[in-house]
mmCIF file with all atom_site columns, C-alpha atoms in Angstrom:
data_model
loop_
_atom_site.group_PDB
_atom_site.id
_atom_site.type_symbol
_atom_site.label_atom_id
_atom_site.label_alt_id
_atom_site.label_comp_id
_atom_site.label_asym_id
_atom_site.label_entity_id
_atom_site.label_seq_id
_atom_site.pdbx_PDB_ins_code
_atom_site.Cartn_x
_atom_site.Cartn_y
_atom_site.Cartn_z
_atom_site.occupancy
_atom_site.B_iso_or_equiv
_atom_site.pdbx_formal_charge
_atom_site.auth_seq_id
_atom_site.auth_comp_id
_atom_site.auth_asym_id
_atom_site.auth_atom_id
_atom_site.pdbx_PDB_model_num
ATOM 1   C CA . GLY D 1 1   ? 76.524 152.468 71.717 1.00 65.00 ? 1   GLY D CA 1
ATOM 2   C CA . GLN D 1 2   ? 73.277 150.294 70.836 1.00 76.00 ? 2   GLN D CA 1
ATOM 3   C CA . ASN D 1 3   ? 73.689 146.497 70.780 1.00 87.00 ? 3   ASN D CA 1
ATOM 4   C CA . ILE D 1 4   ? 70.739 143.554 70.738 1.00 93.00 ? 4   ILE D CA 1
ATOM 5   C CA . ASP D 1 5   ? 72.268 140.227 71.002 1.00 95.00 ? 5   ASP D CA 1
ATOM 6   C CA . GLN D 1 6   ? 70.422 136.884 70.286 1.00 96.00 ? 6   GLN D CA 1
ATOM 7   C CA . PRO D 1 7   ? 71.664 133.437 69.125 1.00 96.00 ? 7   PRO D CA 1
ATOM 8   C CA . THR D 1 8   ? 71.759 132.798 65.477 1.00 95.00 ? 8   THR D CA 1
ATOM 9   C CA . GLU D 1 9   ? 70.241 129.261 65.195 1.00 96.00 ? 9   GLU D CA 1
ATOM 10  C CA . MET D 1 10  ? 68.275 126.921 67.672 1.00 97.00 ? 10  MET D CA 1
ATOM 11  C CA . THR D 1 11  ? 66.759 123.554 67.052 1.00 97.00 ? 11  THR D CA 1
ATOM 12  C CA . ALA D 1 12  ? 64.022 121.949 68.950 1.00 97.00 ? 12  ALA D CA 1
ATOM 13  C CA . THR D 1 13  ? 61.784 119.103 68.971 1.00 97.00 ? 13  THR D CA 1
ATOM 14  C CA . GLU D 1 14  ? 58.043 119.340 68.239 1.00 97.00 ? 14  GLU D CA 1
ATOM 15  C CA . GLY D 1 15  ? 56.359 119.390 71.571 1.00 97.00 ? 15  GLY D CA 1
ATOM 16  C CA . ALA D 1 16  ? 59.001 120.437 73.661 1.00 97.00 ? 16  ALA D CA 1
ATOM 17  C CA . ILE D 1 17  ? 59.724 123.793 75.216 1.00 97.00 ? 17  ILE D CA 1
ATOM 18  C CA . VAL D 1 18  ? 62.582 126.255 73.881 1.00 98.00 ? 18  VAL D CA 1
ATOM 19  C CA . GLN D 1 19  ? 63.926 129.429 75.127 1.00 98.00 ? 19  GLN D CA 1
ATOM 20  C CA . ILE D 1 20  ? 65.559 132.139 73.107 1.00 98.00 ? 20  ILE D CA 1
ATOM 21  C CA . ASN D 1 21  ? 67.437 134.739 74.874 1.00 98.00 ? 21  ASN D CA 1
ATOM 22  C CA . CYS D 1 22  ? 68.181 138.125 73.821 1.00 97.00 ? 22  CYS D CA 1
ATOM 23  C CA . THR D 1 23  ? 70.506 140.763 75.728 1.00 96.00 ? 23  THR D CA 1
ATOM 24  C CA . TYR D 1 24  ? 70.268 144.649 74.794 1.00 94.00 ? 24  TYR D CA 1
ATOM 25  C CA . GLN D 1 25  ? 72.304 147.705 75.527 1.00 89.00 ? 25  GLN D CA 1
ATOM 26  C CA . THR D 1 26  ? 70.708 150.776 74.243 1.00 82.00 ? 26  THR D CA 1
ATOM 27  C CA . SER D 1 27  ? 70.940 154.460 74.951 1.00 77.00 ? 27  SER D CA 1
ATOM 28  C CA . GLY D 1 28  ? 67.753 154.431 77.169 1.00 78.00 ? 28  GLY D CA 1
ATOM 29  C CA . PHE D 1 29  ? 64.886 151.956 77.296 1.00 81.00 ? 29  PHE D CA 1
ATOM 30  C CA . ASN D 1 30  ? 61.348 152.080 77.126 1.00 82.00 ? 30  ASN D CA 1
ATOM 31  C CA . GLY D 1 31  ? 60.579 148.353 76.265 1.00 89.00 ? 31  GLY D CA 1
ATOM 32  C CA . LEU D 1 32  ? 61.220 145.166 74.590 1.00 93.00 ? 32  LEU D CA 1
ATOM 33  C CA . PHE D 1 33  ? 59.372 143.574 71.720 1.00 94.00 ? 33  PHE D CA 1
ATOM 34  C CA . TRP D 1 34  ? 59.431 140.109 70.358 1.00 96.00 ? 34  TRP D CA 1
ATOM 35  C CA . TYR D 1 35  ? 58.105 139.541 66.514 1.00 96.00 ? 35  TYR D CA 1
ATOM 36  C CA . GLN D 1 36  ? 58.116 136.080 64.606 1.00 97.00 ? 36  GLN D CA 1
ATOM 37  C CA . GLN D 1 37  ? 58.855 136.119 61.239 1.00 94.00 ? 37  GLN D CA 1
ATOM 38  C CA . HIS D 1 38  ? 58.562 133.224 58.581 1.00 94.00 ? 38  HIS D CA 1
ATOM 39  C CA . ALA D 1 39  ? 60.637 133.028 55.647 1.00 89.00 ? 39  ALA D CA 1
ATOM 40  C CA . GLY D 1 40  ? 59.736 135.635 53.103 1.00 85.00 ? 40  GLY D CA 1
ATOM 41  C CA . GLU D 1 41  ? 56.831 136.990 55.232 1.00 89.00 ? 41  GLU D CA 1
ATOM 42  C CA . ALA D 1 42  ? 56.509 140.068 57.251 1.00 90.00 ? 42  ALA D CA 1
ATOM 43  C CA . PRO D 1 43  ? 57.281 140.233 60.958 1.00 93.00 ? 43  PRO D CA 1
ATOM 44  C CA . THR D 1 44  ? 54.273 139.719 63.334 1.00 94.00 ? 44  THR D CA 1
ATOM 45  C CA . PHE D 1 45  ? 53.904 141.070 66.827 1.00 93.00 ? 45  PHE D CA 1
ATOM 46  C CA . LEU D 1 46  ? 54.359 138.588 69.543 1.00 94.00 ? 46  LEU D CA 1
ATOM 47  C CA . SER D 1 47  ? 54.790 140.304 72.679 1.00 93.00 ? 47  SER D CA 1
ATOM 48  C CA . TYR D 1 48  ? 55.623 143.402 74.547 1.00 91.00 ? 48  TYR D CA 1
ATOM 49  C CA . ASN D 1 49  ? 57.384 143.931 77.715 1.00 93.00 ? 49  ASN D CA 1
ATOM 50  C CA . VAL D 1 50  ? 57.964 147.235 79.605 1.00 90.00 ? 50  VAL D CA 1
ATOM 51  C CA . LEU D 1 51  ? 58.280 145.893 83.209 1.00 92.00 ? 51  LEU D CA 1
ATOM 52  C CA . ASP D 1 52  ? 60.197 143.408 84.795 1.00 95.00 ? 52  ASP D CA 1
ATOM 53  C CA . GLY D 1 53  ? 58.641 139.897 84.902 1.00 96.00 ? 53  GLY D CA 1
ATOM 54  C CA . LEU D 1 54  ? 56.869 137.308 82.641 1.00 96.00 ? 54  LEU D CA 1
ATOM 55  C CA . GLU D 1 55  ? 54.148 137.876 80.230 1.00 93.00 ? 55  GLU D CA 1
ATOM 56  C CA . GLU D 1 56  ? 52.195 134.822 79.358 1.00 93.00 ? 56  GLU D CA 1
ATOM 57  C CA . LYS D 1 57  ? 50.320 134.812 76.221 1.00 89.00 ? 57  LYS D CA 1
ATOM 58  C CA . GLY D 1 58  ? 49.052 131.189 75.319 1.00 93.00 ? 58  GLY D CA 1
ATOM 59  C CA . ARG D 1 59  ? 51.883 128.848 74.214 1.00 96.00 ? 59  ARG D CA 1
ATOM 60  C CA . PHE D 1 60  ? 54.323 131.661 74.080 1.00 96.00 ? 60  PHE D CA 1
ATOM 61  C CA . SER D 1 61  ? 55.824 133.699 77.395 1.00 96.00 ? 61  SER D CA 1
ATOM 62  C CA . SER D 1 62  ? 57.992 136.627 77.628 1.00 97.00 ? 62  SER D CA 1
ATOM 63  C CA . PHE D 1 63  ? 60.483 137.709 79.974 1.00 97.00 ? 63  PHE D CA 1
ATOM 64  C CA . LEU D 1 64  ? 62.016 140.998 81.167 1.00 96.00 ? 64  LEU D CA 1
ATOM 65  C CA . SER D 1 65  ? 64.881 142.115 83.549 1.00 96.00 ? 65  SER D CA 1
ATOM 66  C CA . ARG D 1 66  ? 65.696 145.879 83.057 1.00 93.00 ? 66  ARG D CA 1
ATOM 67  C CA . SER D 1 67  ? 68.499 145.753 85.447 1.00 93.00 ? 67  SER D CA 1
ATOM 68  C CA . LYS D 1 68  ? 70.357 142.724 83.435 1.00 94.00 ? 68  LYS D CA 1
ATOM 69  C CA . GLY D 1 69  ? 69.389 144.099 80.109 1.00 93.00 ? 69  GLY D CA 1
ATOM 70  C CA . TYR D 1 70  ? 67.853 140.600 79.229 1.00 95.00 ? 70  TYR D CA 1
ATOM 71  C CA . SER D 1 71  ? 65.006 139.265 77.976 1.00 97.00 ? 71  SER D CA 1
ATOM 72  C CA . TYR D 1 72  ? 63.886 135.466 76.785 1.00 98.00 ? 72  TYR D CA 1
ATOM 73  C CA . LEU D 1 73  ? 61.015 134.391 74.708 1.00 98.00 ? 73  LEU D CA 1
ATOM 74  C CA . LEU D 1 74  ? 59.506 130.841 75.946 1.00 98.00 ? 74  LEU D CA 1
ATOM 75  C CA . LEU D 1 75  ? 57.745 128.810 73.149 1.00 97.00 ? 75  LEU D CA 1
ATOM 76  C CA . LYS D 1 76  ? 55.906 125.580 74.990 1.00 97.00 ? 76  LYS D CA 1
ATOM 77  C CA . GLU D 1 77  ? 54.468 122.587 73.116 1.00 97.00 ? 77  GLU D CA 1
ATOM 78  C CA . LEU D 1 78  ? 56.330 123.352 70.000 1.00 97.00 ? 78  LEU D CA 1
ATOM 79  C CA . GLN D 1 79  ? 54.532 122.566 66.829 1.00 97.00 ? 79  GLN D CA 1
ATOM 80  C CA . MET D 1 80  ? 56.257 122.491 63.341 1.00 97.00 ? 80  MET D CA 1
ATOM 81  C CA . LYS D 1 81  ? 54.640 125.911 62.104 1.00 96.00 ? 81  LYS D CA 1
ATOM 82  C CA . ASP D 1 82  ? 56.515 127.466 64.992 1.00 97.00 ? 82  ASP D CA 1
ATOM 83  C CA . SER D 1 83  ? 59.758 127.114 62.568 1.00 98.00 ? 83  SER D CA 1
ATOM 84  C CA . ALA D 1 84  ? 60.486 130.579 61.961 1.00 97.00 ? 84  ALA D CA 1
ATOM 85  C CA . SER D 1 85  ? 62.933 133.633 62.940 1.00 96.00 ? 85  SER D CA 1
ATOM 86  C CA . TYR D 1 86  ? 62.252 135.360 66.178 1.00 97.00 ? 86  TYR D CA 1
ATOM 87  C CA . LEU D 1 87  ? 63.330 139.042 66.483 1.00 96.00 ? 87  LEU D CA 1
ATOM 88  C CA . CYS D 1 88  ? 64.154 140.652 69.631 1.00 96.00 ? 88  CYS D CA 1
ATOM 89  C CA . ALA D 1 89  ? 63.869 144.567 69.556 1.00 94.00 ? 89  ALA D CA 1
ATOM 90  C CA . ALA D 1 90  ? 64.396 147.170 71.761 1.00 91.00 ? 90  ALA D CA 1
ATOM 91  C CA . HIS D 1 91  ? 62.438 150.553 72.092 1.00 84.00 ? 91  HIS D CA 1
ATOM 92  C CA . GLY D 1 92  ? 65.525 153.071 73.110 1.00 73.00 ? 92  GLY D CA 1
ATOM 93  C CA . SER D 1 93  ? 65.196 156.521 74.265 1.00 67.00 ? 93  SER D CA 1
ATOM 94  C CA . GLY D 1 94  ? 63.162 159.275 72.621 1.00 66.00 ? 94  GLY D CA 1
ATOM 95  C CA . ASN D 1 95  ? 59.770 158.903 71.572 1.00 62.00 ? 95  ASN D CA 1
ATOM 96  C CA . THR D 1 96  ? 59.811 158.414 68.081 1.00 71.00 ? 96  THR D CA 1
ATOM 97  C CA . GLY D 1 97  ? 58.980 154.397 68.429 1.00 76.00 ? 97  GLY D CA 1
ATOM 98  C CA . LYS D 1 98  ? 61.976 153.273 66.472 1.00 84.00 ? 98  LYS D CA 1
ATOM 99  C CA . LEU D 1 99  ? 62.841 149.730 67.172 1.00 89.00 ? 99  LEU D CA 1
ATOM 100 C CA . ILE D 1 100 ? 66.751 148.350 67.711 1.00 90.00 ? 100 ILE D CA 1
ATOM 101 C CA . PHE D 1 101 ? 66.736 144.902 66.379 1.00 92.00 ? 101 PHE D CA 1
ATOM 102 C CA . GLY D 1 102 ? 68.589 141.876 66.985 1.00 92.00 ? 102 GLY D CA 1
ATOM 103 C CA . GLN D 1 103 ? 69.876 139.766 64.183 1.00 93.00 ? 103 GLN D CA 1
ATOM 104 C CA . GLY D 1 104 ? 67.029 137.192 64.773 1.00 95.00 ? 104 GLY D CA 1
ATOM 105 C CA . THR D 1 105 ? 67.222 133.561 65.943 1.00 97.00 ? 105 THR D CA 1
ATOM 106 C CA . THR D 1 106 ? 66.033 131.148 63.282 1.00 96.00 ? 106 THR D CA 1
ATOM 107 C CA . LEU D 1 107 ? 64.134 128.301 65.064 1.00 98.00 ? 107 LEU D CA 1
ATOM 108 C CA . GLN D 1 108 ? 63.873 124.813 63.398 1.00 97.00 ? 108 GLN D CA 1
ATOM 109 C CA . VAL D 1 109 ? 61.313 122.411 64.791 1.00 97.00 ? 109 VAL D CA 1
ATOM 110 C CA . LYS D 1 110 ? 62.049 118.681 64.045 1.00 96.00 ? 110 LYS D CA 1
ATOM 111 C CA . PRO D 1 111 ? 59.834 116.016 64.337 1.00 95.00 ? 111 PRO D CA 1
ATOM 112 C CA . GLY E 2 1   ? 40.971 144.769 57.568 1.00 56.00 ? 1   GLY E CA 1
ATOM 113 C CA . ALA E 2 2   ? 43.607 145.937 55.468 1.00 81.00 ? 2   ALA E CA 1
ATOM 114 C CA . GLY E 2 3   ? 47.080 145.698 56.694 1.00 92.00 ? 3   GLY E CA 1
ATOM 115 C CA . VAL E 2 4   ? 50.151 147.376 55.402 1.00 95.00 ? 4   VAL E CA 1
ATOM 116 C CA . SER E 2 5   ? 50.815 147.074 51.832 1.00 95.00 ? 5   SER E CA 1
ATOM 117 C CA . GLN E 2 6   ? 53.830 147.665 49.833 1.00 96.00 ? 6   GLN E CA 1
ATOM 118 C CA . SER E 2 7   ? 54.754 148.099 46.129 1.00 96.00 ? 7   SER E CA 1
ATOM 119 C CA . PRO E 2 8   ? 56.230 146.286 44.007 1.00 97.00 ? 8   PRO E CA 1
ATOM 120 C CA . SER E 2 9   ? 56.956 143.236 45.885 1.00 95.00 ? 9   SER E CA 1
ATOM 121 C CA . ASN E 2 10  ? 60.077 142.602 43.690 1.00 96.00 ? 10  ASN E CA 1
ATOM 122 C CA . LYS E 2 11  ? 62.357 145.190 42.034 1.00 97.00 ? 11  LYS E CA 1
ATOM 123 C CA . VAL E 2 12  ? 65.357 144.270 40.232 1.00 97.00 ? 12  VAL E CA 1
ATOM 124 C CA . THR E 2 13  ? 67.467 147.109 38.761 1.00 97.00 ? 13  THR E CA 1
ATOM 125 C CA . GLU E 2 14  ? 70.774 147.789 37.431 1.00 97.00 ? 14  GLU E CA 1
ATOM 126 C CA . LYS E 2 15  ? 73.462 149.638 39.152 1.00 97.00 ? 15  LYS E CA 1
ATOM 127 C CA . GLY E 2 16  ? 73.129 153.348 39.150 1.00 97.00 ? 16  GLY E CA 1
ATOM 128 C CA . LYS E 2 17  ? 69.449 153.513 38.348 1.00 97.00 ? 17  LYS E CA 1
ATOM 129 C CA . ASP E 2 18  ? 66.885 155.215 40.804 1.00 98.00 ? 18  ASP E CA 1
ATOM 130 C CA . VAL E 2 19  ? 64.200 153.300 42.433 1.00 98.00 ? 19  VAL E CA 1
ATOM 131 C CA . GLU E 2 20  ? 61.179 154.051 44.265 1.00 98.00 ? 20  GLU E CA 1
ATOM 132 C CA . LEU E 2 21  ? 59.321 151.961 47.216 1.00 98.00 ? 21  LEU E CA 1
ATOM 133 C CA . ARG E 2 22  ? 55.902 152.510 48.140 1.00 98.00 ? 22  ARG E CA 1
ATOM 134 C CA . CYS E 2 23  ? 54.297 151.886 51.337 1.00 97.00 ? 23  CYS E CA 1
ATOM 135 C CA . ASP E 2 24  ? 50.496 152.285 52.112 1.00 97.00 ? 24  ASP E CA 1
ATOM 136 C CA . PRO E 2 25  ? 49.917 152.181 55.990 1.00 96.00 ? 25  PRO E CA 1
ATOM 137 C CA . ILE E 2 26  ? 47.012 151.054 57.932 1.00 94.00 ? 26  ILE E CA 1
ATOM 138 C CA . SER E 2 27  ? 44.276 153.731 57.613 1.00 92.00 ? 27  SER E CA 1
ATOM 139 C CA . GLY E 2 28  ? 44.358 155.975 60.742 1.00 90.00 ? 28  GLY E CA 1
ATOM 140 C CA . HIS E 2 29  ? 47.845 155.248 61.720 1.00 92.00 ? 29  HIS E CA 1
ATOM 141 C CA . THR E 2 30  ? 49.598 158.189 61.977 1.00 92.00 ? 30  THR E CA 1
ATOM 142 C CA . ALA E 2 31  ? 53.311 156.713 62.394 1.00 92.00 ? 31  ALA E CA 1
ATOM 143 C CA . LEU E 2 32  ? 55.221 155.055 59.698 1.00 94.00 ? 32  LEU E CA 1
ATOM 144 C CA . TYR E 2 33  ? 58.490 153.641 59.639 1.00 95.00 ? 33  TYR E CA 1
ATOM 145 C CA . TRP E 2 34  ? 61.211 152.180 56.965 1.00 97.00 ? 34  TRP E CA 1
ATOM 146 C CA . TYR E 2 35  ? 63.362 149.519 57.970 1.00 96.00 ? 35  TYR E CA 1
ATOM 147 C CA . ARG E 2 36  ? 65.884 147.619 55.733 1.00 96.00 ? 36  ARG E CA 1
ATOM 148 C CA . GLN E 2 37  ? 66.776 143.749 56.183 1.00 94.00 ? 37  GLN E CA 1
ATOM 149 C CA . SER E 2 38  ? 69.851 142.445 54.575 1.00 91.00 ? 38  SER E CA 1
ATOM 150 C CA . LEU E 2 39  ? 70.785 138.812 53.713 1.00 84.00 ? 39  LEU E CA 1
ATOM 151 C CA . GLY E 2 40  ? 71.402 137.159 57.515 1.00 77.00 ? 40  GLY E CA 1
ATOM 152 C CA . GLN E 2 41  ? 70.975 140.742 59.028 1.00 83.00 ? 41  GLN E CA 1
ATOM 153 C CA . GLY E 2 42  ? 68.641 142.173 61.380 1.00 87.00 ? 42  GLY E CA 1
ATOM 154 C CA . LEU E 2 43  ? 66.294 144.808 60.543 1.00 92.00 ? 43  LEU E CA 1
ATOM 155 C CA . GLU E 2 44  ? 67.875 147.998 60.159 1.00 93.00 ? 44  GLU E CA 1
ATOM 156 C CA . PHE E 2 45  ? 66.023 151.321 61.094 1.00 93.00 ? 45  PHE E CA 1
ATOM 157 C CA . LEU E 2 46  ? 66.129 154.091 58.158 1.00 96.00 ? 46  LEU E CA 1
ATOM 158 C CA . ILE E 2 47  ? 63.431 156.552 59.008 1.00 95.00 ? 47  ILE E CA 1
ATOM 159 C CA . TYR E 2 48  ? 60.436 157.485 60.961 1.00 93.00 ? 48  TYR E CA 1
ATOM 160 C CA . PHE E 2 49  ? 57.247 159.640 60.031 1.00 93.00 ? 49  PHE E CA 1
ATOM 161 C CA . GLN E 2 50  ? 54.797 161.330 62.111 1.00 91.00 ? 50  GLN E CA 1
ATOM 162 C CA . GLY E 2 51  ? 52.223 162.544 59.777 1.00 91.00 ? 51  GLY E CA 1
ATOM 163 C CA . ASN E 2 52  ? 54.008 164.271 57.267 1.00 93.00 ? 52  ASN E CA 1
ATOM 164 C CA . SER E 2 53  ? 57.032 165.013 59.362 1.00 92.00 ? 53  SER E CA 1
ATOM 165 C CA . ALA E 2 54  ? 60.311 163.079 59.543 1.00 91.00 ? 54  ALA E CA 1
ATOM 166 C CA . PRO E 2 55  ? 61.336 163.863 63.007 1.00 87.00 ? 55  PRO E CA 1
ATOM 167 C CA . ASP E 2 56  ? 63.882 160.822 62.832 1.00 90.00 ? 56  ASP E CA 1
ATOM 168 C CA . LYS E 2 57  ? 66.116 160.321 59.656 1.00 92.00 ? 57  LYS E CA 1
ATOM 169 C CA . SER E 2 58  ? 69.149 159.118 61.427 1.00 90.00 ? 58  SER E CA 1
ATOM 170 C CA . GLY E 2 59  ? 69.071 155.503 59.937 1.00 92.00 ? 59  GLY E CA 1
ATOM 171 C CA . LEU E 2 60  ? 69.330 156.590 56.224 1.00 96.00 ? 60  LEU E CA 1
ATOM 172 C CA . PRO E 2 61  ? 72.640 155.414 55.040 1.00 94.00 ? 61  PRO E CA 1
ATOM 173 C CA . SER E 2 62  ? 73.522 157.741 52.695 1.00 95.00 ? 62  SER E CA 1
ATOM 174 C CA . ASP E 2 63  ? 72.196 161.015 51.164 1.00 96.00 ? 63  ASP E CA 1
ATOM 175 C CA . ARG E 2 64  ? 70.997 158.693 48.098 1.00 97.00 ? 64  ARG E CA 1
ATOM 176 C CA . PHE E 2 65  ? 68.180 157.734 50.443 1.00 97.00 ? 65  PHE E CA 1
ATOM 177 C CA . SER E 2 66  ? 65.298 159.870 50.695 1.00 97.00 ? 66  SER E CA 1
ATOM 178 C CA . ALA E 2 67  ? 61.396 159.524 51.625 1.00 97.00 ? 67  ALA E CA 1
ATOM 179 C CA . GLU E 2 68  ? 58.592 161.557 51.833 1.00 96.00 ? 68  GLU E CA 1
ATOM 180 C CA . ARG E 2 69  ? 54.741 160.778 53.152 1.00 96.00 ? 69  ARG E CA 1
ATOM 181 C CA . THR E 2 70  ? 52.027 162.966 51.578 1.00 91.00 ? 70  THR E CA 1
ATOM 182 C CA . GLY E 2 71  ? 48.277 163.074 52.989 1.00 89.00 ? 71  GLY E CA 1
ATOM 183 C CA . GLY E 2 72  ? 49.570 161.509 56.291 1.00 85.00 ? 72  GLY E CA 1
ATOM 184 C CA . SER E 2 73  ? 49.282 158.266 54.549 1.00 93.00 ? 73  SER E CA 1
ATOM 185 C CA . VAL E 2 74  ? 51.349 156.755 51.483 1.00 96.00 ? 74  VAL E CA 1
ATOM 186 C CA . SER E 2 75  ? 55.203 156.891 51.898 1.00 97.00 ? 75  SER E CA 1
ATOM 187 C CA . THR E 2 76  ? 57.561 156.675 49.156 1.00 98.00 ? 76  THR E CA 1
ATOM 188 C CA . LEU E 2 77  ? 61.391 155.638 49.710 1.00 98.00 ? 77  LEU E CA 1
ATOM 189 C CA . THR E 2 78  ? 63.599 156.826 46.838 1.00 98.00 ? 78  THR E CA 1
ATOM 190 C CA . ILE E 2 79  ? 67.203 155.308 46.418 1.00 98.00 ? 79  ILE E CA 1
ATOM 191 C CA . GLN E 2 80  ? 69.186 157.291 43.838 1.00 98.00 ? 80  GLN E CA 1
ATOM 192 C CA . ARG E 2 81  ? 72.137 155.761 41.730 1.00 97.00 ? 81  ARG E CA 1
ATOM 193 C CA . THR E 2 82  ? 71.748 152.338 43.193 1.00 98.00 ? 82  THR E CA 1
ATOM 194 C CA . GLN E 2 83  ? 74.612 150.361 44.448 1.00 97.00 ? 83  GLN E CA 1
ATOM 195 C CA . GLN E 2 84  ? 74.925 146.670 44.865 1.00 96.00 ? 84  GLN E CA 1
ATOM 196 C CA . GLU E 2 85  ? 75.381 147.226 48.702 1.00 95.00 ? 85  GLU E CA 1
ATOM 197 C CA . ASP E 2 86  ? 71.543 148.685 48.439 1.00 97.00 ? 86  ASP E CA 1
ATOM 198 C CA . SER E 2 87  ? 70.023 145.057 47.859 1.00 97.00 ? 87  SER E CA 1
ATOM 199 C CA . ALA E 2 88  ? 67.996 144.423 50.694 1.00 96.00 ? 88  ALA E CA 1
ATOM 200 C CA . VAL E 2 89  ? 64.190 143.677 51.674 1.00 96.00 ? 89  VAL E CA 1
ATOM 201 C CA . TYR E 2 90  ? 62.683 147.075 52.520 1.00 97.00 ? 90  TYR E CA 1
ATOM 202 C CA . LEU E 2 91  ? 59.975 146.634 55.259 1.00 97.00 ? 91  LEU E CA 1
ATOM 203 C CA . CYS E 2 92  ? 57.294 149.541 55.882 1.00 97.00 ? 92  CYS E CA 1
ATOM 204 C CA . ALA E 2 93  ? 55.709 149.387 59.359 1.00 95.00 ? 93  ALA E CA 1
ATOM 205 C CA . SER E 2 94  ? 52.821 151.646 60.737 1.00 94.00 ? 94  SER E CA 1
ATOM 206 C CA . SER E 2 95  ? 51.304 152.123 64.047 1.00 91.00 ? 95  SER E CA 1
ATOM 207 C CA . LEU E 2 96  ? 48.731 154.114 65.682 1.00 87.00 ? 96  LEU E CA 1
ATOM 208 C CA . GLY E 2 97  ? 51.022 156.721 66.934 1.00 73.00 ? 97  GLY E CA 1
ATOM 209 C CA . GLU E 2 98  ? 54.384 157.658 68.713 1.00 59.00 ? 98  GLU E CA 1
ATOM 210 C CA . GLY E 2 99  ? 55.229 156.313 71.788 1.00 54.00 ? 99  GLY E CA 1
ATOM 211 C CA . GLU E 2 100 ? 56.381 153.108 73.262 1.00 52.00 ? 100 GLU E CA 1
ATOM 212 C CA . TYR E 2 101 ? 53.133 151.475 73.590 1.00 64.00 ? 101 TYR E CA 1
ATOM 213 C CA . ASN E 2 102 ? 52.092 151.229 69.959 1.00 75.00 ? 102 ASN E CA 1
ATOM 214 C CA . GLU E 2 103 ? 52.699 147.939 68.261 1.00 85.00 ? 103 GLU E CA 1
ATOM 215 C CA . GLN E 2 104 ? 54.182 148.345 64.893 1.00 90.00 ? 104 GLN E CA 1
ATOM 216 C CA . PHE E 2 105 ? 52.505 146.267 62.013 1.00 93.00 ? 105 PHE E CA 1
ATOM 217 C CA . PHE E 2 106 ? 54.596 145.290 59.299 1.00 94.00 ? 106 PHE E CA 1
ATOM 218 C CA . GLY E 2 107 ? 54.209 145.208 55.471 1.00 95.00 ? 107 GLY E CA 1
ATOM 219 C CA . PRO E 2 108 ? 55.270 142.237 53.370 1.00 93.00 ? 108 PRO E CA 1
ATOM 220 C CA . GLY E 2 109 ? 58.592 144.414 52.001 1.00 95.00 ? 109 GLY E CA 1
ATOM 221 C CA . THR E 2 110 ? 59.912 145.006 48.765 1.00 97.00 ? 110 THR E CA 1
ATOM 222 C CA . ARG E 2 111 ? 62.566 142.916 47.701 1.00 96.00 ? 111 ARG E CA 1
ATOM 223 C CA . LEU E 2 112 ? 65.327 144.993 45.527 1.00 97.00 ? 112 LEU E CA 1
ATOM 224 C CA . THR E 2 113 ? 68.212 143.160 43.749 1.00 97.00 ? 113 THR E CA 1
ATOM 225 C CA . VAL E 2 114 ? 70.778 145.705 42.203 1.00 97.00 ? 114 VAL E CA 1
ATOM 226 C CA . LEU E 2 115 ? 72.764 143.910 39.535 1.00 95.00 ? 115 LEU E CA 1
#
């Protein structure tokens, strides 16, 4: 079957660093996406990993280990506006581009 | 530039009625996806279009759900004889083409409430 697991909720302090983990099991794997979704809004693209290793983009970094079926999103220098849901999504086999999403991690940043 | 748009933004309907949800993708995007997000749940894939054809309909939950796309652009998701369990946010996304390297851009969604 296909399964994406990530924590339901996390809390962190403004200015700190937080790591959101995601494990996946899919029938075939082509890459892993992270999206950010503020309440009541559309998900917006954060990162895409297809090869093992760390991809850094400003305050956000994403890591992938294909052999372990594991990814994480790292957020540095947290700001209040980072309070949102973070969605991990795997692109499985085939070439349709359809994404398999986890349930999302709601991050609350506190002052 | 214009992003993905969806209409209506909110729809309240009575159980048993039919509803139509519309998606206007980004101009030039040949791939279009419909997802459903139920309260407290992750996004659930429904259907994928490449141009006007739908090579992957595997996520449609029942035969009450159908979708079409015309002119390689606008798509309509139709739910017949709505049930309360159909209540969710229906999200549309588009991308430049098929394949794993194409970022999907999401619309704001249609919140469907079935009473």
